[in-house]
């Protein structure tokens, strides 16, 4: 059994601490790729093979540029293998968040457990640990910790990001574009070079780059398990980065920042 709020505070303690750590979110999109099923977010439609089947479904609203991506099993086997390596990698303080038992009827949780291949789930957590009913904790307790380290914050986020609303400073910014899981894979070597050439230590790397985040975190952490920390923030900084896509697709952000008081702000993940 895992407790939703307790898992948030475990992560918060890692952020506060001196040890290097990594947290990587394997949400529904990542699980679709790991199950080798078609995934596509296009301007006017989406495909999610393991959940909705292989046929395009009309998007309720157009997907913005920063949200678009595509995984085709016949073409992108190398990326899936990278993602699988990231998911099954084990090391002290290397945490993977997965879908919960009360999401998607529990099907993705079961798939995640099956794919993991181990009986010890101590290094697994919730992919939603910083959003939904924990989002107010992210805003009020975790972001202040980011601010304490703002001279050592590195961010990977969409090229359309703006920083006028950011509550903390960014030392270094790596931009990604549309379908970054393929088009920006070169960031692996770019970021490794940045760390090595600048002797980067005690920095906190934040990632908001779709499934590329998982691969980057794995590649960087496995070479640097003590000196730096790597945190997959997902969409949780979308409002602060002044991006647009979340307004139509991220109910928890829209509800929190517009005062809609949607039930999602009370939603807790379960693992029993």
C-alpha positions as a LaTeX table, in Angstrom:
\begin{tabular}{lrrr}
\hline
Residue & $x$ (\AA) & $y$ (\AA) & $z$ (\AA) \\
\hline
Unk1 & 0.00 & 0.00 & 0.00 \\
Unk2 & 1.16 & 3.51 & $-0.82$ \\
Unk3 & $-0.34$ & 6.74 & 0.49 \\
Unk4 & $-0.78$ & 9.57 & $-2.02$ \\
Unk5 & 0.20 & 12.46 & 0.26 \\
Unk6 & 2.92 & 10.47 & 1.98 \\
Unk7 & 4.51 & 9.85 & $-1.41$ \\
Unk8 & 4.50 & 13.60 & $-2.09$ \\
Unk9 & 6.34 & 14.27 & 1.15 \\
Unk10 & 8.88 & 11.54 & 0.40 \\
Unk11 & 9.63 & 13.33 & $-2.85$ \\
Unk12 & 9.72 & 16.70 & $-1.11$ \\
Unk13 & 12.32 & 15.39 & 1.34 \\
Unk14 & 14.49 & 14.32 & $-1.58$ \\
Unk15 & 14.20 & 17.82 & $-3.05$ \\
Unk16 & 15.21 & 19.29 & 0.33 \\
Unk17 & 18.06 & 16.85 & 0.86 \\
Unk18 & 21.69 & 16.76 & $-0.19$ \\
Unk19 & 21.70 & 13.38 & $-1.95$ \\
Unk20 & 21.31 & 13.08 & $-5.69$ \\
Unk21 & 17.98 & 11.63 & $-6.78$ \\
Unk22 & 15.74 & 11.15 & $-9.81$ \\
Unk23 & 11.96 & 11.09 & $-10.18$ \\
Unk24 & 10.52 & 10.09 & $-13.55$ \\
Unk25 & 6.81 & 10.06 & $-14.46$ \\
Unk26 & 5.52 & 7.06 & $-16.44$ \\
Unk27 & 1.94 & 8.16 & $-17.02$ \\
Unk28 & $-0.63$ & 6.86 & $-19.52$ \\
Unk29 & 1.28 & 8.03 & $-22.60$ \\
Unk30 & 4.49 & 6.36 & $-21.46$ \\
Unk31 & 2.60 & 3.18 & $-20.66$ \\
Unk32 & 1.12 & 3.16 & $-24.16$ \\
Unk33 & 4.63 & 3.34 & $-25.64$ \\
Unk34 & 5.97 & 0.70 & $-23.25$ \\
Unk35 & 3.17 & $-1.63$ & $-24.34$ \\
Unk36 & 4.28 & $-0.98$ & $-27.94$ \\
Unk37 & 0.95 & 0.55 & $-28.95$ \\
Unk38 & 0.36 & 3.45 & $-31.34$ \\
Unk39 & 0.28 & 6.89 & $-29.72$ \\
Unk40 & $-0.43$ & 10.10 & $-31.58$ \\
Unk41 & $-1.48$ & 13.56 & $-30.47$ \\
Unk42 & $-2.10$ & 15.59 & $-33.63$ \\
Unk43 & $-3.74$ & 18.95 & $-34.09$ \\
Unk44 & $-7.25$ & 17.58 & $-34.52$ \\
Unk45 & $-7.16$ & 13.94 & $-33.39$ \\
Unk46 & $-5.50$ & 11.45 & $-31.08$ \\
Unk47 & $-4.70$ & 7.74 & $-31.06$ \\
Unk48 & $-3.94$ & 5.76 & $-27.91$ \\
Unk49 & $-3.86$ & 2.14 & $-28.92$ \\
Unk50 & $-3.84$ & 0.41 & $-25.55$ \\
Unk51 & $-6.76$ & 2.45 & $-24.18$ \\
Unk52 & $-8.95$ & 3.54 & $-27.10$ \\
Unk53 & $-7.83$ & 1.32 & $-29.96$ \\
Unk54 & $-5.90$ & 1.99 & $-33.19$ \\
Unk55 & $-8.33$ & 4.38 & $-34.90$ \\
Unk56 & $-8.02$ & 8.18 & $-34.77$ \\
Unk57 & $-10.45$ & 9.91 & $-32.41$ \\
Unk58 & $-11.43$ & 13.52 & $-32.96$ \\
Unk59 & $-9.79$ & 15.71 & $-30.35$ \\
Unk60 & $-12.28$ & 17.66 & $-28.21$ \\
Unk61 & $-10.06$ & 20.71 & $-28.76$ \\
Unk62 & $-7.04$ & 21.18 & $-31.04$ \\
Unk63 & $-3.80$ & 19.99 & $-29.48$ \\
Unk64 & $-1.37$ & 22.87 & $-29.21$ \\
Unk65 & 2.07 & 22.63 & $-30.75$ \\
Unk66 & 3.79 & 21.82 & $-27.47$ \\
Unk67 & 1.55 & 18.77 & $-26.92$ \\
Unk68 & 1.89 & 17.04 & $-30.28$ \\
Unk69 & 3.81 & 13.78 & $-30.50$ \\
Unk70 & 3.77 & 10.44 & $-32.27$ \\
Unk71 & 4.92 & 6.92 & $-31.51$ \\
Unk72 & 4.58 & 4.29 & $-34.25$ \\
Unk73 & 5.77 & 0.84 & $-33.10$ \\
Unk74 & 7.04 & $-0.13$ & $-36.56$ \\
Unk75 & 9.19 & 3.00 & $-36.78$ \\
Unk76 & 10.19 & 3.90 & $-33.26$ \\
Unk77 & 11.40 & 0.70 & $-31.61$ \\
Unk78 & 14.66 & 2.32 & $-30.51$ \\
Unk79 & 12.82 & 4.97 & $-28.52$ \\
Unk80 & 10.64 & 2.35 & $-26.85$ \\
Unk81 & 13.75 & 0.46 & $-25.81$ \\
Unk82 & 15.24 & 3.63 & $-24.34$ \\
Unk83 & 12.02 & 4.19 & $-22.42$ \\
Unk84 & 11.95 & 0.59 & $-21.19$ \\
Unk85 & 15.56 & 0.88 & $-20.04$ \\
Unk86 & 14.60 & 4.04 & $-18.14$ \\
Unk87 & 11.64 & 2.31 & $-16.52$ \\
Unk88 & 13.40 & $-0.87$ & $-15.41$ \\
Unk89 & 16.64 & 0.83 & $-14.25$ \\
Unk90 & 17.16 & 0.50 & $-10.50$ \\
Unk91 & 19.37 & 2.56 & $-8.22$ \\
Unk92 & 19.13 & 4.21 & $-4.84$ \\
Unk93 & 16.89 & 7.30 & $-5.01$ \\
Unk94 & 15.81 & 6.56 & $-8.59$ \\
Unk95 & 12.01 & 6.74 & $-8.34$ \\
Unk96 & 9.48 & 5.96 & $-11.05$ \\
Unk97 & 5.90 & 7.22 & $-10.87$ \\
Unk98 & 3.22 & 5.01 & $-12.46$ \\
Unk99 & $-0.57$ & 5.27 & $-12.96$ \\
Unk100 & $-2.68$ & 4.41 & $-9.94$ \\
Unk101 & $-5.20$ & 1.65 & $-9.33$ \\
Unk102 & $-8.10$ & 4.09 & $-9.63$ \\
Unk103 & $-6.97$ & 5.45 & $-13.02$ \\
Unk104 & $-8.11$ & 3.82 & $-16.28$ \\
Unk105 & $-9.87$ & 1.09 & $-14.34$ \\
Unk106 & $-6.54$ & $-0.07$ & $-12.95$ \\
Unk107 & $-5.46$ & $-1.48$ & $-16.32$ \\
Unk108 & $-2.39$ & 0.75 & $-16.69$ \\
Unk109 & $-1.31$ & 0.11 & $-13.09$ \\
Unk110 & $-1.43$ & $-3.63$ & $-13.77$ \\
Unk111 & 0.50 & $-3.18$ & $-17.02$ \\
Unk112 & 3.12 & $-1.09$ & $-15.23$ \\
Unk113 & 3.59 & $-3.68$ & $-12.49$ \\
Unk114 & 3.81 & $-6.48$ & $-15.06$ \\
Unk115 & 6.38 & $-4.65$ & $-17.16$ \\
Unk116 & 8.51 & $-3.72$ & $-14.18$ \\
Unk117 & 9.59 & $-7.30$ & $-13.68$ \\
Unk118 & 10.45 & $-7.06$ & $-9.96$ \\
Unk119 & 8.63 & $-7.99$ & $-6.77$ \\
Unk120 & 10.03 & $-5.04$ & $-4.80$ \\
Unk121 & 8.04 & $-1.87$ & $-5.58$ \\
Unk122 & 9.79 & 0.38 & $-3.06$ \\
Unk123 & 11.18 & 2.59 & $-5.82$ \\
Unk124 & 7.80 & 3.03 & $-7.52$ \\
Unk125 & 5.42 & 5.87 & $-6.71$ \\
Unk126 & 2.48 & 7.72 & $-8.30$ \\
Unk127 & 2.96 & 9.50 & $-11.63$ \\
Unk128 & 0.39 & 12.07 & $-10.43$ \\
Unk129 & 2.16 & 12.74 & $-7.14$ \\
Unk130 & 2.55 & 16.49 & $-7.84$ \\
Unk131 & $-0.86$ & 17.16 & $-9.40$ \\
Unk132 & $-4.61$ & 16.79 & $-8.70$ \\
Unk133 & $-5.22$ & 16.98 & $-4.92$ \\
Unk134 & $-1.45$ & 17.26 & $-4.30$ \\
Unk135 & $-1.09$ & 20.24 & $-6.62$ \\
Unk136 & $-1.66$ & 22.77 & $-3.85$ \\
Unk137 & 1.20 & 21.10 & $-1.96$ \\
Unk138 & 3.38 & 21.42 & $-5.04$ \\
Unk139 & 2.59 & 25.14 & $-5.18$ \\
Unk140 & 2.87 & 25.93 & $-1.48$ \\
Unk141 & 5.64 & 23.55 & $-0.36$ \\
Unk142 & 7.73 & 22.33 & $-3.29$ \\
Unk143 & 8.06 & 25.50 & $-5.37$ \\
Unk144 & 9.50 & 27.37 & $-2.34$ \\
Unk145 & 12.21 & 24.69 & $-2.23$ \\
Unk146 & 12.95 & 25.36 & $-5.90$ \\
Unk147 & 13.33 & 29.03 & $-5.07$ \\
Unk148 & 15.92 & 28.24 & $-2.41$ \\
Unk149 & 18.02 & 26.61 & $-5.14$ \\
Unk150 & 17.26 & 29.02 & $-7.98$ \\
Unk151 & 20.96 & 29.71 & $-8.62$ \\
Unk152 & 21.28 & 26.02 & $-9.49$ \\
Unk153 & 18.09 & 25.21 & $-11.42$ \\
Unk154 & 18.28 & 23.76 & $-14.94$ \\
Unk155 & 15.04 & 23.52 & $-16.93$ \\
Unk156 & 14.06 & 21.44 & $-19.97$ \\
Unk157 & 10.76 & 22.71 & $-21.40$ \\
Unk158 & 8.96 & 23.69 & $-24.57$ \\
Unk159 & 10.45 & 26.40 & $-26.78$ \\
Unk160 & 7.28 & 28.49 & $-26.36$ \\
Unk161 & 7.88 & 28.86 & $-22.64$ \\
Unk162 & 8.03 & 32.34 & $-21.14$ \\
Unk163 & 9.47 & 33.20 & $-17.76$ \\
Unk164 & 7.63 & 36.33 & $-16.61$ \\
Unk165 & 5.43 & 34.34 & $-14.21$ \\
Unk166 & 8.09 & 31.96 & $-12.94$ \\
Unk167 & 8.33 & 32.09 & $-9.13$ \\
Unk168 & 12.01 & 31.16 & $-9.21$ \\
Unk169 & 14.98 & 31.87 & $-11.47$ \\
Unk170 & 16.40 & 29.48 & $-14.05$ \\
Unk171 & 20.17 & 29.18 & $-14.43$ \\
Unk172 & 20.11 & 27.21 & $-17.69$ \\
Unk173 & 17.26 & 26.47 & $-20.12$ \\
Unk174 & 17.18 & 23.71 & $-22.72$ \\
Unk175 & 14.32 & 24.19 & $-25.18$ \\
Unk176 & 12.43 & 21.39 & $-26.93$ \\
Unk177 & 9.97 & 21.59 & $-29.81$ \\
Unk178 & 7.10 & 19.67 & $-31.35$ \\
Unk179 & 7.32 & 15.86 & $-31.12$ \\
Unk180 & 10.38 & 16.26 & $-28.93$ \\
Unk181 & 10.57 & 12.54 & $-28.14$ \\
Unk182 & 12.14 & 12.10 & $-31.57$ \\
Unk183 & 13.20 & 15.55 & $-32.76$ \\
Unk184 & 15.18 & 16.49 & $-29.64$ \\
Unk185 & 16.82 & 13.18 & $-28.72$ \\
Unk186 & 20.16 & 14.91 & $-29.28$ \\
Unk187 & 19.68 & 16.66 & $-25.93$ \\
Unk188 & 21.06 & 13.54 & $-24.25$ \\
Unk189 & 24.59 & 14.32 & $-25.42$ \\
Unk190 & 24.12 & 18.10 & $-25.21$ \\
Unk191 & 23.17 & 17.90 & $-21.56$ \\
Unk192 & 25.88 & 15.40 & $-20.70$ \\
Unk193 & 28.40 & 17.76 & $-22.27$ \\
Unk194 & 26.95 & 20.69 & $-20.32$ \\
Unk195 & 27.32 & 18.83 & $-17.02$ \\
Unk196 & 30.86 & 17.64 & $-17.77$ \\
Unk197 & 32.26 & 20.81 & $-19.33$ \\
Unk198 & 30.88 & 23.06 & $-16.60$ \\
Unk199 & 31.51 & 20.67 & $-13.69$ \\
Unk200 & 27.86 & 20.92 & $-12.69$ \\
Unk201 & 27.24 & 19.78 & $-9.11$ \\
Unk202 & 24.40 & 20.08 & $-6.59$ \\
Unk203 & 22.01 & 21.30 & $-9.30$ \\
Unk204 & 18.34 & 20.47 & $-9.65$ \\
Unk205 & 17.24 & 19.62 & $-13.19$ \\
Unk206 & 13.52 & 20.06 & $-13.95$ \\
Unk207 & 11.95 & 18.34 & $-16.96$ \\
Unk208 & 8.74 & 19.10 & $-18.83$ \\
Unk209 & 9.35 & 17.36 & $-22.14$ \\
Unk210 & 6.84 & 14.53 & $-22.59$ \\
Unk211 & 8.39 & 11.04 & $-22.74$ \\
Unk212 & 11.75 & 12.54 & $-23.62$ \\
Unk213 & 11.95 & 13.57 & $-19.95$ \\
Unk214 & 12.09 & 9.90 & $-18.89$ \\
Unk215 & 14.90 & 9.09 & $-21.29$ \\
Unk216 & 16.90 & 12.20 & $-20.39$ \\
Unk217 & 16.54 & 11.60 & $-16.66$ \\
Unk218 & 17.70 & 8.00 & $-17.01$ \\
Unk219 & 20.66 & 8.82 & $-19.24$ \\
Unk220 & 21.82 & 11.70 & $-17.05$ \\
Unk221 & 21.23 & 10.04 & $-13.68$ \\
Unk222 & 22.94 & 6.74 & $-14.46$ \\
Unk223 & 26.15 & 8.68 & $-15.21$ \\
Unk224 & 25.71 & 11.09 & $-12.32$ \\
Unk225 & 24.02 & 9.34 & $-9.39$ \\
Unk226 & 25.54 & 11.50 & $-6.63$ \\
Unk227 & 26.20 & 15.03 & $-7.86$ \\
Unk228 & 22.87 & 16.29 & $-9.21$ \\
Unk229 & 19.12 & 15.67 & $-9.00$ \\
Unk230 & 16.59 & 15.19 & $-11.79$ \\
Unk231 & 12.86 & 15.83 & $-11.37$ \\
Unk232 & 10.13 & 15.21 & $-13.95$ \\
Unk233 & 7.61 & 17.99 & $-13.27$ \\
Unk234 & 5.31 & 17.05 & $-16.17$ \\
Unk235 & 2.67 & 19.72 & $-16.78$ \\
Unk236 & 2.77 & 21.12 & $-13.24$ \\
Unk237 & 4.69 & 24.26 & $-14.31$ \\
Unk238 & 2.54 & 24.85 & $-17.41$ \\
Unk239 & 0.80 & 27.90 & $-15.93$ \\
Unk240 & 4.07 & 29.47 & $-14.78$ \\
Unk241 & 5.70 & 28.86 & $-18.16$ \\
Unk242 & 2.76 & 30.66 & $-19.82$ \\
Unk243 & 2.10 & 27.77 & $-22.18$ \\
Unk244 & $-1.34$ & 27.40 & $-23.78$ \\
Unk245 & $-2.02$ & 23.68 & $-24.19$ \\
Unk246 & $-2.86$ & 23.03 & $-20.54$ \\
Unk247 & $-5.88$ & 25.35 & $-20.74$ \\
Unk248 & $-7.76$ & 22.74 & $-22.75$ \\
Unk249 & $-6.22$ & 19.45 & $-21.58$ \\
Unk250 & $-5.12$ & 19.83 & $-17.95$ \\
Unk251 & $-8.24$ & 20.09 & $-15.83$ \\
Unk252 & $-6.35$ & 20.37 & $-12.55$ \\
Unk253 & $-4.40$ & 23.41 & $-13.78$ \\
Unk254 & $-7.45$ & 25.11 & $-15.26$ \\
Unk255 & $-9.45$ & 24.49 & $-12.11$ \\
Unk256 & $-6.74$ & 25.68 & $-9.73$ \\
Unk257 & $-5.82$ & 28.85 & $-11.60$ \\
Unk258 & $-9.33$ & 29.91 & $-12.62$ \\
Unk259 & $-11.08$ & 28.97 & $-9.37$ \\
Unk260 & $-13.46$ & 26.46 & $-10.97$ \\
Unk261 & $-13.24$ & 24.15 & $-7.95$ \\
Unk262 & $-13.40$ & 20.99 & $-10.07$ \\
Unk263 & $-13.52$ & 17.65 & $-8.17$ \\
Unk264 & $-10.15$ & 16.75 & $-9.67$ \\
Unk265 & $-8.58$ & 19.02 & $-7.06$ \\
Unk266 & $-9.79$ & 16.52 & $-4.46$ \\
Unk267 & $-8.72$ & 13.42 & $-6.40$ \\
Unk268 & $-6.20$ & 11.13 & $-4.73$ \\
Unk269 & $-4.41$ & 8.21 & $-6.34$ \\
Unk270 & $-4.77$ & 4.76 & $-4.76$ \\
Unk271 & $-2.38$ & 1.84 & $-4.38$ \\
Unk272 & $-3.78$ & $-0.82$ & $-2.05$ \\
\hline
\end{tabular}
